[in-house]
Amino acid sequence: MQTTILKAASNFLLPVLLLFSIFILLRGHYLPGGGFIGGLIASSAFVLDAFANGLVYTKSMLRFHPGFLMPLGLTFSFLAAISPFFVGKPLMHALWMKGHIPVIGKLGTPLIFDIGVYLVVIGAALTIIFTISESR
Amino acid sequence: MEVVLAIITGILYAAGIYMMMRRSIVKLIIGVILFSNGVNLLIFLSGRLKKGKPPLIPESSDVFIEAYTDPIPQALILTAIVISFGLQAFAIVLVKRAYKVLHTDDLDQLNTTDEDS
Amino acid sequence: MLIVVLIGFLLSALLLFTGNFFKEKKLSTLLTILPLGILIYLLSFGQKIAQGEVIYLHYEWIPAFDVSLNFRLDGLSFLFGLLISGIGTLVFFYTSSYLKGHHFLDRFYSYLSMFMAAMLGLVLSDNLITMFIFWELTSITSFFLIGFNNESQSSRKSALVALGITGLGGFFLLAGAVLIGESAGTYSISQILSDPEAVRSGSYFSLICIFMTLAAFTKSAQFPFHFWLPGAMQAPTPVSTYLHSATMVKAGVYLLFRFSPVFEGSHLWHELLLIFGAVTMIYSAYHIIFRIDLKSILAYSTIAALGILVFLIGIGTKMAITAAAVFIVVHALYKASLFLIAGIIDHETGTRDITRLSGLRHKMMPIFITGVIAAAISGGIPPTLGFIGKELIYESTYHFTESVVFLTFLAIFTKILLFYAGFVVGMKPFTGKLPAALSEVHKPDIKMSLPPAIMVILGLVLGIFPGFIEDFISAPITQTFGFTDVEHLKIWHGFSEILVFSMVTILIGTIMYLTLKPNYKLKGFISKLEVISPLQLMNDLNQGFEKISGWWTNLFQNGYLRHYVATCVLFMVISIGYVVVFNFNLDLADQAFHQLTFHEVAIIVIMLGAVIFTVVTRSRLAAVVAMGIVGFSFSLIFLFYGAPDLAMTQFSVDTLTVILFVLVLYKLPKYLKLTKNVLRLEHGILSLTFGTLVSMIILMVLQQPVQKEVSEYYGDNAYLLAKGKNVVNVILVDFRGIDTLIEVSVLTVASLGVFGLIKLRIRSRDKK
């Protein structure tokens, strides 16, 4: 399946899709989107890349095993969940920074939580697909 | 539309169950997937349908001005879809492994825990 | 007092870690300090108890359910507490020599101290539920101790039987306790006893009566539940001594004693106890003749003695209760020492077969003397305490209001056989000629010969000076039953009919001992009758249950997955189908359902086609592609009906799933046509019925008004509280964030599972 056209296209598509997934992730609080969808789009981007350039290439480009994204993401989400304890609020209480940032809107713990979800989804999906396609 | 979707849900349930009762292990997984689609649709329907009214608060306002689709079933289904992806992946790999080890995908031959059978 | 109960548990836990230390340093004798300490502690209350004081201690445990760790030390608890700690001391001491060097000595002591703690808790607790818990704990420790030789099959079997029967009794006790609690409005034993009328006038009175007696009968091995006790003789002898003759089996008697005031005067109560006590007495006394194993003889004589106790409580007069209280002490003293003697004989000669034992007096004179005195106490020969006990028993039957002759006859019959049993065990092995096989026998260790000697000396001394224990006998009677002027214990009652009965007992007992020799012929005779014994009945019942449950399990759990699925679905169809079909009325007129548009119709047609194709196709790839189409149609439906998030998620997941399938598909086998057409048809009909049912349910649901409270809360507050405008996302990351956190954890676990399954395979293949 490693055609030249797909290869050439994917070299452009991967960064574009990744950027798009991050955009989807960040705007999730206001418009359709969020960590789950963003994560799935990002994993699709990597899978597409693997189809075009081969699994070995994609993995070497990633530099680390995608599985490590899972604990990382869990840590993000967990910290976001427990951070209200430090200011004496109950678990999962949302904390927001003042001010407004374009696209993202407001910055706060729910966003960090969503980033965690995003990372876990990418990690899980890629781990599953990479392991399966590696196995003979 | 609701009536048609209700019937489709029934068909998905029936197809899922029927596939689960086959002996081929691949069909079992397909059955589970169809079935979970049916369940998602059932949850979606139980929140009632509203055409083209996503649960997004308009940019100019702080609260909803007009009627909107029930967000709770959507949150539930979103979760369910992602989880069932994990489930399906696990099931597929399990099947693959069972086939590798036992050289059969006939469920009737997988009914014992003994290694030697 | 809490510490008294808990220290046994603490020691038992401690022994888990330090057991080897005690075992290796041979320090197990030191453990005797525990029961001895408790004995001394209890004795320090002796003065107060004798004056009729009651000592209470109160600890809250589960106040919401009226369960508390309340303890009360009154005359009855004191009497039993002395037995438990006193005999416990001797048994702990004895065991250190009896099981010297045993591999599991630490475990044995651990069980033993746990049992002692539980037993003390049982007699000291002042709360019905706590008492029940301790009651069950004694059953469980008894189970472990009977099965102590866990390599022997008969040991394990007996342990299970004992646990089954005493566990059954536990159920009855719990049921009785709950009913008493309901009637009396409290679980505190003191309060229940201070106002017995509340229970007596309650509507459950007969039921309570039956449950409590059944609980006592199972624990105290009354006919027809007696058979676990002879089986329990599989335990090491110290256990038989301690649990199965002196203390645990008396727990039932304690229960009857304790609650007697509540049931006093109820015909049902008195008749139950009298009848079952009498049947047990006669049945097991008669069985003594046919036994040749020392411990077996003692087991049956123990059952007979327990029968006498139940019988006496059933009579319920002041005299009978006094007799019972004295007999508890007497029986503990002589039966424990006889058991210990049987243990010594077993330990030194390796056999308990009475037909092979004789002439041992040449080898162990002190034991012989101890044995004869024990037998004398058992036979009620003056001036032992046994004589006082026996006189009191006869007096209580003889002075009862009805059936005097019959009851007295029963008592005399039983006492004759107990006399016989005592001498067969305590004297017979020592008399006659020493057979060659036993010429190498050694003198037992002092640690073993001392405990029985102490007990028989006590029995002798207390017989001559009964004043020492009089207060402790009369305290429970006056406190529990309210009888005043309890008879003074004395050895000489003057010439009366009672004395004649005593003489007759001793005379016939002696004749029996001299003429009747236990032999295998007698044993063979009774074995033939075993077919109709309760034990056999229980075994048959067990086998029947096993067969039925095996059949039942095989019917539903035959290992075929589709069979399970079909069973579940069929059950649901049958169970909810009826309700749905009869309540179904479709009224679409006034429902504001959406009209179908053209593109919706198109999607639905494609989807239906894809579903049907997935099911019927013979190609796996085609099935997977069709399934993908189903998923994409779904995302379109979601998109039309206001769920863009869902549409996007469904779309991406569907893509990934199809990719996944394609990746592994060629490593999987092709479809085979495995099922017969008839079965396919059956399954098809079943699934279609189920699908129809689901559709009907949805239509019914759609006609119901919808509850939107929660959705509206989320919708209204999404921006105000959570500063987000996409409500679905706000629910996921804020309102229900914990759920999402757990969900991503599940996803992580699933992918780790995938990873593990595949990598594991590779590694195990590498090994080969």
Tab-separated table of N, CA, C and O in Angstrom, chain A residues 24 28-34 36-37 40 44 47 51 65 70 74 77-78 81 91-92 94 96 106 110 113-114 117 120-121 124 127-129 131-136, chain C residues 644-645 648-649 652-653 656 659-660 663-664 667 719 721-726 729-730 732-734 737-738 740-741 743-745 747-748 751-752 754-755 758-759 761 765:
chain	number	residue	atom	x	y	z
A	24	ILE	N	-9.237	20.871	17.495
A	24	ILE	CA	-10.491	20.252	17.945
A	24	ILE	C	-10.479	20.077	19.463
A	24	ILE	O	-11.465	20.333	20.159
A	28	GLY	N	-12.946	22.305	22.286
A	28	GLY	CA	-13.983	21.380	22.737
A	28	GLY	C	-14.941	21.945	23.756
A	28	GLY	O	-16.092	21.537	23.840
A	29	HIS	N	-14.482	22.909	24.520
A	29	HIS	CA	-15.349	23.381	25.588
A	29	HIS	C	-16.465	24.278	25.052
A	29	HIS	O	-17.447	24.501	25.729
A	30	TYR	N	-16.264	24.782	23.848
A	30	TYR	CA	-17.268	25.707	23.322
A	30	TYR	C	-18.002	25.180	22.106
A	30	TYR	O	-19.170	25.481	21.898
A	31	LEU	N	-17.300	24.397	21.312
A	31	LEU	CA	-17.894	23.885	20.074
A	31	LEU	C	-17.643	22.383	20.035
A	31	LEU	O	-16.852	21.877	20.823
A	32	PRO	N	-18.318	21.676	19.120
A	32	PRO	CA	-18.090	20.236	19.058
A	32	PRO	C	-16.611	19.911	19.004
A	32	PRO	O	-15.855	20.546	18.272
A	33	GLY	N	-16.228	18.938	19.773
A	33	GLY	CA	-14.824	18.568	19.841
A	33	GLY	C	-14.475	18.099	21.235
A	33	GLY	O	-15.357	17.745	22.003
A	34	GLY	N	-13.187	18.096	21.553
A	34	GLY	CA	-12.775	17.682	22.879
A	34	GLY	C	-11.705	16.614	22.818
A	34	GLY	O	-11.248	16.246	21.735
A	36	PHE	N	-11.568	13.354	23.478
A	36	PHE	CA	-11.806	12.067	22.831
A	36	PHE	C	-11.669	12.186	21.324
A	36	PHE	O	-10.942	11.426	20.687
A	37	ILE	N	-12.403	13.165	20.765
A	37	ILE	CA	-12.416	13.289	19.315
A	37	ILE	C	-11.035	13.683	18.814
A	37	ILE	O	-10.495	13.105	17.863
A	40	LEU	N	-8.739	10.774	18.852
A	40	LEU	CA	-8.999	9.805	17.786
A	40	LEU	C	-8.500	10.328	16.444
A	40	LEU	O	-7.952	9.575	15.638
A	44	SER	N	-5.708	8.656	14.076
A	44	SER	CA	-5.943	8.342	12.665
A	44	SER	C	-4.817	8.901	11.811
A	44	SER	O	-4.375	8.261	10.852
A	47	VAL	N	-1.939	6.619	12.039
A	47	VAL	CA	-2.205	5.366	11.345
A	47	VAL	C	-2.070	5.565	9.842
A	47	VAL	O	-1.491	4.745	9.132
A	51	PHE	N	0.442	3.714	7.279
A	51	PHE	CA	0.055	3.052	6.031
A	51	PHE	C	0.942	3.506	4.892
A	51	PHE	O	1.359	2.713	4.050
A	65	HIS	N	7.705	4.926	22.436
A	65	HIS	CA	6.533	4.069	22.250
A	65	HIS	C	5.272	4.848	22.620
A	65	HIS	O	5.235	5.495	23.672
A	70	MET	N	-0.041	7.105	27.606
A	70	MET	CA	-1.153	6.762	28.509
A	70	MET	C	-0.893	7.189	29.955
A	70	MET	O	-1.692	7.910	30.526
A	74	LEU	N	-2.834	10.118	31.898
A	74	LEU	CA	-3.515	9.838	33.167
A	74	LEU	C	-3.020	10.779	34.250
A	74	LEU	O	-3.802	11.257	35.083
A	77	SER	N	-4.676	14.176	33.783
A	77	SER	CA	-6.070	14.184	34.213
A	77	SER	C	-6.177	14.087	35.726
A	77	SER	O	-6.979	14.769	36.362
A	78	PHE	N	-5.333	13.235	36.274
A	78	PHE	CA	-5.419	13.029	37.713
A	78	PHE	C	-5.024	14.291	38.469
A	78	PHE	O	-5.694	14.699	39.426
A	81	ALA	N	-7.690	16.659	38.366
A	81	ALA	CA	-8.804	16.277	39.237
A	81	ALA	C	-8.510	16.609	40.689
A	81	ALA	O	-9.408	17.015	41.436
A	91	LEU	N	-12.927	17.504	45.181
A	91	LEU	CA	-12.367	16.854	44.012
A	91	LEU	C	-13.090	17.307	42.751
A	91	LEU	O	-14.299	17.488	42.744
A	92	MET	N	-12.343	17.499	41.672
A	92	MET	CA	-12.890	17.837	40.360
A	92	MET	C	-13.481	19.247	40.273
A	92	MET	O	-14.085	19.614	39.280
A	94	ALA	N	-13.653	22.820	39.283
A	94	ALA	CA	-12.899	23.459	38.213
A	94	ALA	C	-12.263	24.759	38.696
A	94	ALA	O	-12.894	25.556	39.377
A	96	TRP	N	-10.283	28.161	37.281
A	96	TRP	CA	-10.084	28.893	36.021
A	96	TRP	C	-9.129	30.037	36.232
A	96	TRP	O	-9.143	30.705	37.262
A	106	LYS	N	-11.086	30.147	27.889
A	106	LYS	CA	-10.460	30.315	29.191
A	106	LYS	C	-9.549	29.143	29.505
A	106	LYS	O	-9.785	28.017	29.066
A	110	PRO	N	-10.257	22.061	33.745
A	110	PRO	CA	-10.939	21.165	32.802
A	110	PRO	C	-10.175	21.010	31.506
A	110	PRO	O	-10.181	19.943	30.901
A	113	PHE	N	-7.465	18.608	32.140
A	113	PHE	CA	-8.099	17.293	32.215
A	113	PHE	C	-8.323	16.753	30.811
A	113	PHE	O	-8.020	15.593	30.499
A	114	ASP	N	-8.841	17.606	29.930
A	114	ASP	CA	-9.153	17.185	28.568
A	114	ASP	C	-7.886	16.845	27.797
A	114	ASP	O	-7.868	15.907	27.001
A	117	VAL	N	-7.050	13.409	28.694
A	117	VAL	CA	-7.874	12.456	27.954
A	117	VAL	C	-7.332	12.278	26.540
A	117	VAL	O	-7.200	11.166	26.030
A	120	VAL	N	-4.278	10.111	26.538
A	120	VAL	CA	-4.573	8.704	26.805
A	120	VAL	C	-5.170	8.057	25.568
A	120	VAL	O	-4.809	6.941	25.193
A	121	VAL	N	-6.100	8.775	24.907
A	121	VAL	CA	-6.747	8.188	23.743
A	121	VAL	C	-5.732	7.915	22.638
A	121	VAL	O	-5.707	6.831	22.054
A	124	ALA	N	-3.588	4.928	23.802
A	124	ALA	CA	-4.271	3.638	23.771
A	124	ALA	C	-4.507	3.186	22.346
A	124	ALA	O	-4.190	2.043	21.977
A	127	THR	N	-1.216	2.266	20.643
A	127	THR	CA	-0.650	1.034	21.197
A	127	THR	C	-1.371	-0.167	20.607
A	127	THR	O	-0.745	-1.137	20.170
A	128	ILE	N	-2.721	-0.078	20.611
A	128	ILE	CA	-3.492	-1.207	20.109
A	128	ILE	C	-3.141	-1.481	18.647
A	128	ILE	O	-2.787	-2.601	18.277
A	129	ILE	N	-3.208	-0.445	17.830
A	129	ILE	CA	-3.052	-0.698	16.401
A	129	ILE	C	-1.615	-1.078	16.058
A	129	ILE	O	-1.372	-1.999	15.286
A	131	THR	N	0.602	-2.530	18.023
A	131	THR	CA	0.942	-3.884	18.475
A	131	THR	C	0.323	-4.920	17.564
A	131	THR	O	0.947	-5.933	17.246
A	132	ILE	N	-0.922	-4.656	17.168
A	132	ILE	CA	-1.581	-5.656	16.333
A	132	ILE	C	-0.897	-5.765	14.981
A	132	ILE	O	-0.665	-6.867	14.483
A	133	SER	N	-0.528	-4.617	14.404
A	133	SER	CA	0.052	-4.737	13.063
A	133	SER	C	1.479	-5.255	13.134
A	133	SER	O	1.980	-5.825	12.167
A	134	GLU	N	2.133	-5.108	14.282
A	134	GLU	CA	3.477	-5.664	14.421
A	134	GLU	C	3.455	-7.184	14.449
A	134	GLU	O	4.362	-7.834	13.973
A	135	SER	N	2.405	-7.712	15.061
A	135	SER	CA	2.396	-9.156	15.323
A	135	SER	C	2.172	-9.919	14.028
A	135	SER	O	1.462	-9.480	13.145
A	136	ARG	N	2.791	-11.036	13.946
A	136	ARG	CA	2.614	-11.865	12.744
A	136	ARG	C	1.787	-13.078	13.083
A	136	ARG	O	1.906	-13.630	14.141
C	644	PRO	N	-23.165	16.505	17.002
C	644	PRO	CA	-21.941	16.544	16.191
C	644	PRO	C	-20.769	15.845	16.866
C	644	PRO	O	-19.972	15.184	16.188
C	645	ASP	N	-20.688	15.941	18.185
C	645	ASP	CA	-19.588	15.269	18.883
C	645	ASP	C	-19.638	13.777	18.639
C	645	ASP	O	-18.633	13.138	18.342
C	648	MET	N	-18.634	12.773	15.125
C	648	MET	CA	-17.192	12.747	14.908
C	648	MET	C	-16.548	11.540	15.578
C	648	MET	O	-15.687	10.861	15.000
C	649	THR	N	-16.959	11.277	16.788
C	649	THR	CA	-16.360	10.152	17.499
C	649	THR	C	-16.668	8.847	16.779
C	649	THR	O	-15.776	8.020	16.548
C	652	SER	N	-14.546	8.432	13.638
C	652	SER	CA	-13.140	8.060	13.800
C	652	SER	C	-12.995	6.659	14.378
C	652	SER	O	-12.131	5.897	13.938
C	653	VAL	N	-13.841	6.339	15.341
C	653	VAL	CA	-13.721	4.997	15.926
C	653	VAL	C	-14.016	3.944	14.881
C	653	VAL	O	-13.347	2.904	14.803
C	656	LEU	N	-11.060	3.381	12.713
C	656	LEU	CA	-10.015	2.614	13.392
C	656	LEU	C	-10.422	1.158	13.531
C	656	LEU	O	-9.591	0.256	13.379
C	659	ILE	N	-9.945	-0.643	10.301
C	659	ILE	CA	-8.509	-0.858	10.076
C	659	ILE	C	-8.015	-2.030	10.913
C	659	ILE	O	-7.316	-2.921	10.427
C	660	LEU	N	-8.445	-2.035	12.180
C	660	LEU	CA	-8.068	-3.113	13.084
C	660	LEU	C	-8.449	-4.465	12.520
C	660	LEU	O	-7.648	-5.395	12.462
C	663	LEU	N	-6.453	-5.512	9.633
C	663	LEU	CA	-5.101	-5.907	10.022
C	663	LEU	C	-5.042	-7.365	10.451
C	663	LEU	O	-4.077	-8.063	10.178
C	664	VAL	N	-6.048	-7.802	11.192
C	664	VAL	CA	-5.961	-9.155	11.726
C	664	VAL	C	-6.745	-10.172	10.919
C	664	VAL	O	-6.597	-11.362	11.117
C	667	LYS	N	-5.295	-13.199	9.307
C	667	LYS	CA	-4.668	-14.183	10.189
C	667	LYS	C	-5.711	-15.049	10.855
C	667	LYS	O	-5.401	-15.918	11.655
C	719	TYR	N	-22.585	27.018	31.230
C	719	TYR	CA	-21.740	28.202	31.105
C	719	TYR	C	-21.615	28.949	32.418
C	719	TYR	O	-20.548	29.437	32.782
C	721	LEU	N	-21.756	27.888	35.549
C	721	LEU	CA	-20.911	27.262	36.570
C	721	LEU	C	-19.607	26.738	35.999
C	721	LEU	O	-18.569	26.829	36.633
C	722	ALA	N	-19.687	26.165	34.790
C	722	ALA	CA	-18.510	25.468	34.292
C	722	ALA	C	-17.827	26.196	33.156
C	722	ALA	O	-16.847	25.709	32.612
C	723	LYS	N	-18.371	27.318	32.771
C	723	LYS	CA	-17.711	28.173	31.785
C	723	LYS	C	-17.454	27.469	30.462
C	723	LYS	O	-16.443	27.697	29.807
C	724	GLY	N	-18.379	26.601	30.073
C	724	GLY	CA	-18.236	25.949	28.784
C	724	GLY	C	-19.544	26.041	28.034
C	724	GLY	O	-20.606	26.150	28.649
C	725	LYS	N	-19.452	26.029	26.711
C	725	LYS	CA	-20.685	26.149	25.947
C	725	LYS	C	-21.081	24.859	25.249
C	725	LYS	O	-22.217	24.699	24.820
C	726	ASN	N	-20.139	23.920	25.108
C	726	ASN	CA	-20.492	22.621	24.567
C	726	ASN	C	-20.864	21.714	25.738
C	726	ASN	O	-20.007	21.215	26.464
C	729	ASN	N	-19.308	18.198	26.190
C	729	ASN	CA	-17.935	18.236	26.655
C	729	ASN	C	-17.855	18.669	28.120
C	729	ASN	O	-17.055	18.142	28.891
C	730	VAL	N	-18.708	19.604	28.485
C	730	VAL	CA	-18.689	20.056	29.882
C	730	VAL	C	-19.052	18.907	30.813
C	730	VAL	O	-18.450	18.708	31.871
C	732	LEU	N	-18.533	15.791	30.215
C	732	LEU	CA	-17.441	14.816	30.226
C	732	LEU	C	-16.263	15.277	31.070
C	732	LEU	O	-15.686	14.485	31.806
C	733	VAL	N	-15.878	16.548	30.946
C	733	VAL	CA	-14.650	16.945	31.637
C	733	VAL	C	-14.915	17.663	32.952
C	733	VAL	O	-13.995	17.881	33.718
C	734	ASP	N	-16.163	18.021	33.212
C	734	ASP	CA	-16.382	18.763	34.443
C	734	ASP	C	-17.424	18.118	35.344
C	734	ASP	O	-17.090	17.551	36.378
C	737	GLY	N	-16.612	14.419	35.543
C	737	GLY	CA	-15.194	14.224	35.251
C	737	GLY	C	-14.628	12.936	35.810
C	737	GLY	O	-13.794	12.294	35.177
C	738	ILE	N	-15.096	12.560	37.003
C	738	ILE	CA	-14.556	11.344	37.611
C	738	ILE	C	-14.839	10.140	36.719
C	738	ILE	O	-13.976	9.275	36.524
C	740	THR	N	-15.126	10.099	33.560
C	740	THR	CA	-14.215	10.133	32.424
C	740	THR	C	-12.829	9.676	32.836
C	740	THR	O	-12.166	8.937	32.103
C	741	LEU	N	-12.420	10.107	34.007
C	741	LEU	CA	-11.104	9.702	34.498
C	741	LEU	C	-11.027	8.183	34.571
C	741	LEU	O	-10.042	7.565	34.139
C	743	GLU	N	-12.903	6.159	32.937
C	743	GLU	CA	-13.027	5.595	31.600
C	743	GLU	C	-11.682	5.553	30.890
C	743	GLU	O	-11.326	4.543	30.282
C	744	VAL	N	-10.918	6.639	30.976
C	744	VAL	CA	-9.629	6.604	30.287
C	744	VAL	C	-8.712	5.580	30.946
C	744	VAL	O	-7.889	4.957	30.274
C	745	SER	N	-8.898	5.365	32.269
C	745	SER	CA	-8.109	4.311	32.913
C	745	SER	C	-8.464	2.962	32.308
C	745	SER	O	-7.587	2.129	32.040
C	747	LEU	N	-9.606	2.387	29.374
C	747	LEU	CA	-9.043	2.333	28.030
C	747	LEU	C	-7.566	1.957	28.104
C	747	LEU	O	-7.081	1.138	27.315
C	748	THR	N	-6.881	2.553	29.071
C	748	THR	CA	-5.469	2.215	29.252
C	748	THR	C	-5.309	0.735	29.532
C	748	THR	O	-4.464	0.060	28.932
C	751	SER	N	-5.805	-1.373	26.439
C	751	SER	CA	-4.713	-1.400	25.465
C	751	SER	C	-3.502	-2.107	26.046
C	751	SER	O	-2.770	-2.776	25.316
C	752	LEU	N	-3.315	-2.003	27.359
C	752	LEU	CA	-2.245	-2.790	27.973
C	752	LEU	C	-2.538	-4.268	27.809
C	752	LEU	O	-1.624	-5.078	27.598
C	754	VAL	N	-4.177	-5.654	25.320
C	754	VAL	CA	-3.849	-6.001	23.942
C	754	VAL	C	-2.342	-6.194	23.810
C	754	VAL	O	-1.859	-7.192	23.266
C	755	PHE	N	-1.629	-5.224	24.330
C	755	PHE	CA	-0.168	-5.268	24.283
C	755	PHE	C	0.341	-6.558	24.920
C	755	PHE	O	1.144	-7.286	24.346
C	758	ILE	N	-0.342	-9.891	23.004
C	758	ILE	CA	0.497	-10.137	21.834
C	758	ILE	C	1.946	-10.362	22.205
C	758	ILE	O	2.582	-11.310	21.767
C	759	LYS	N	2.469	-9.522	23.077
C	759	LYS	CA	3.875	-9.674	23.457
C	759	LYS	C	4.092	-10.981	24.203
C	759	LYS	O	5.113	-11.622	24.060
C	761	ARG	N	2.597	-13.726	23.746
C	761	ARG	CA	2.636	-14.820	22.781
C	761	ARG	C	4.020	-14.929	22.160
C	761	ARG	O	4.590	-16.002	22.048
C	765	ARG	N	6.623	-18.053	22.545
C	765	ARG	CA	7.068	-18.783	21.372
C	765	ARG	C	8.601	-18.812	21.340
C	765	ARG	O	9.211	-19.806	20.996
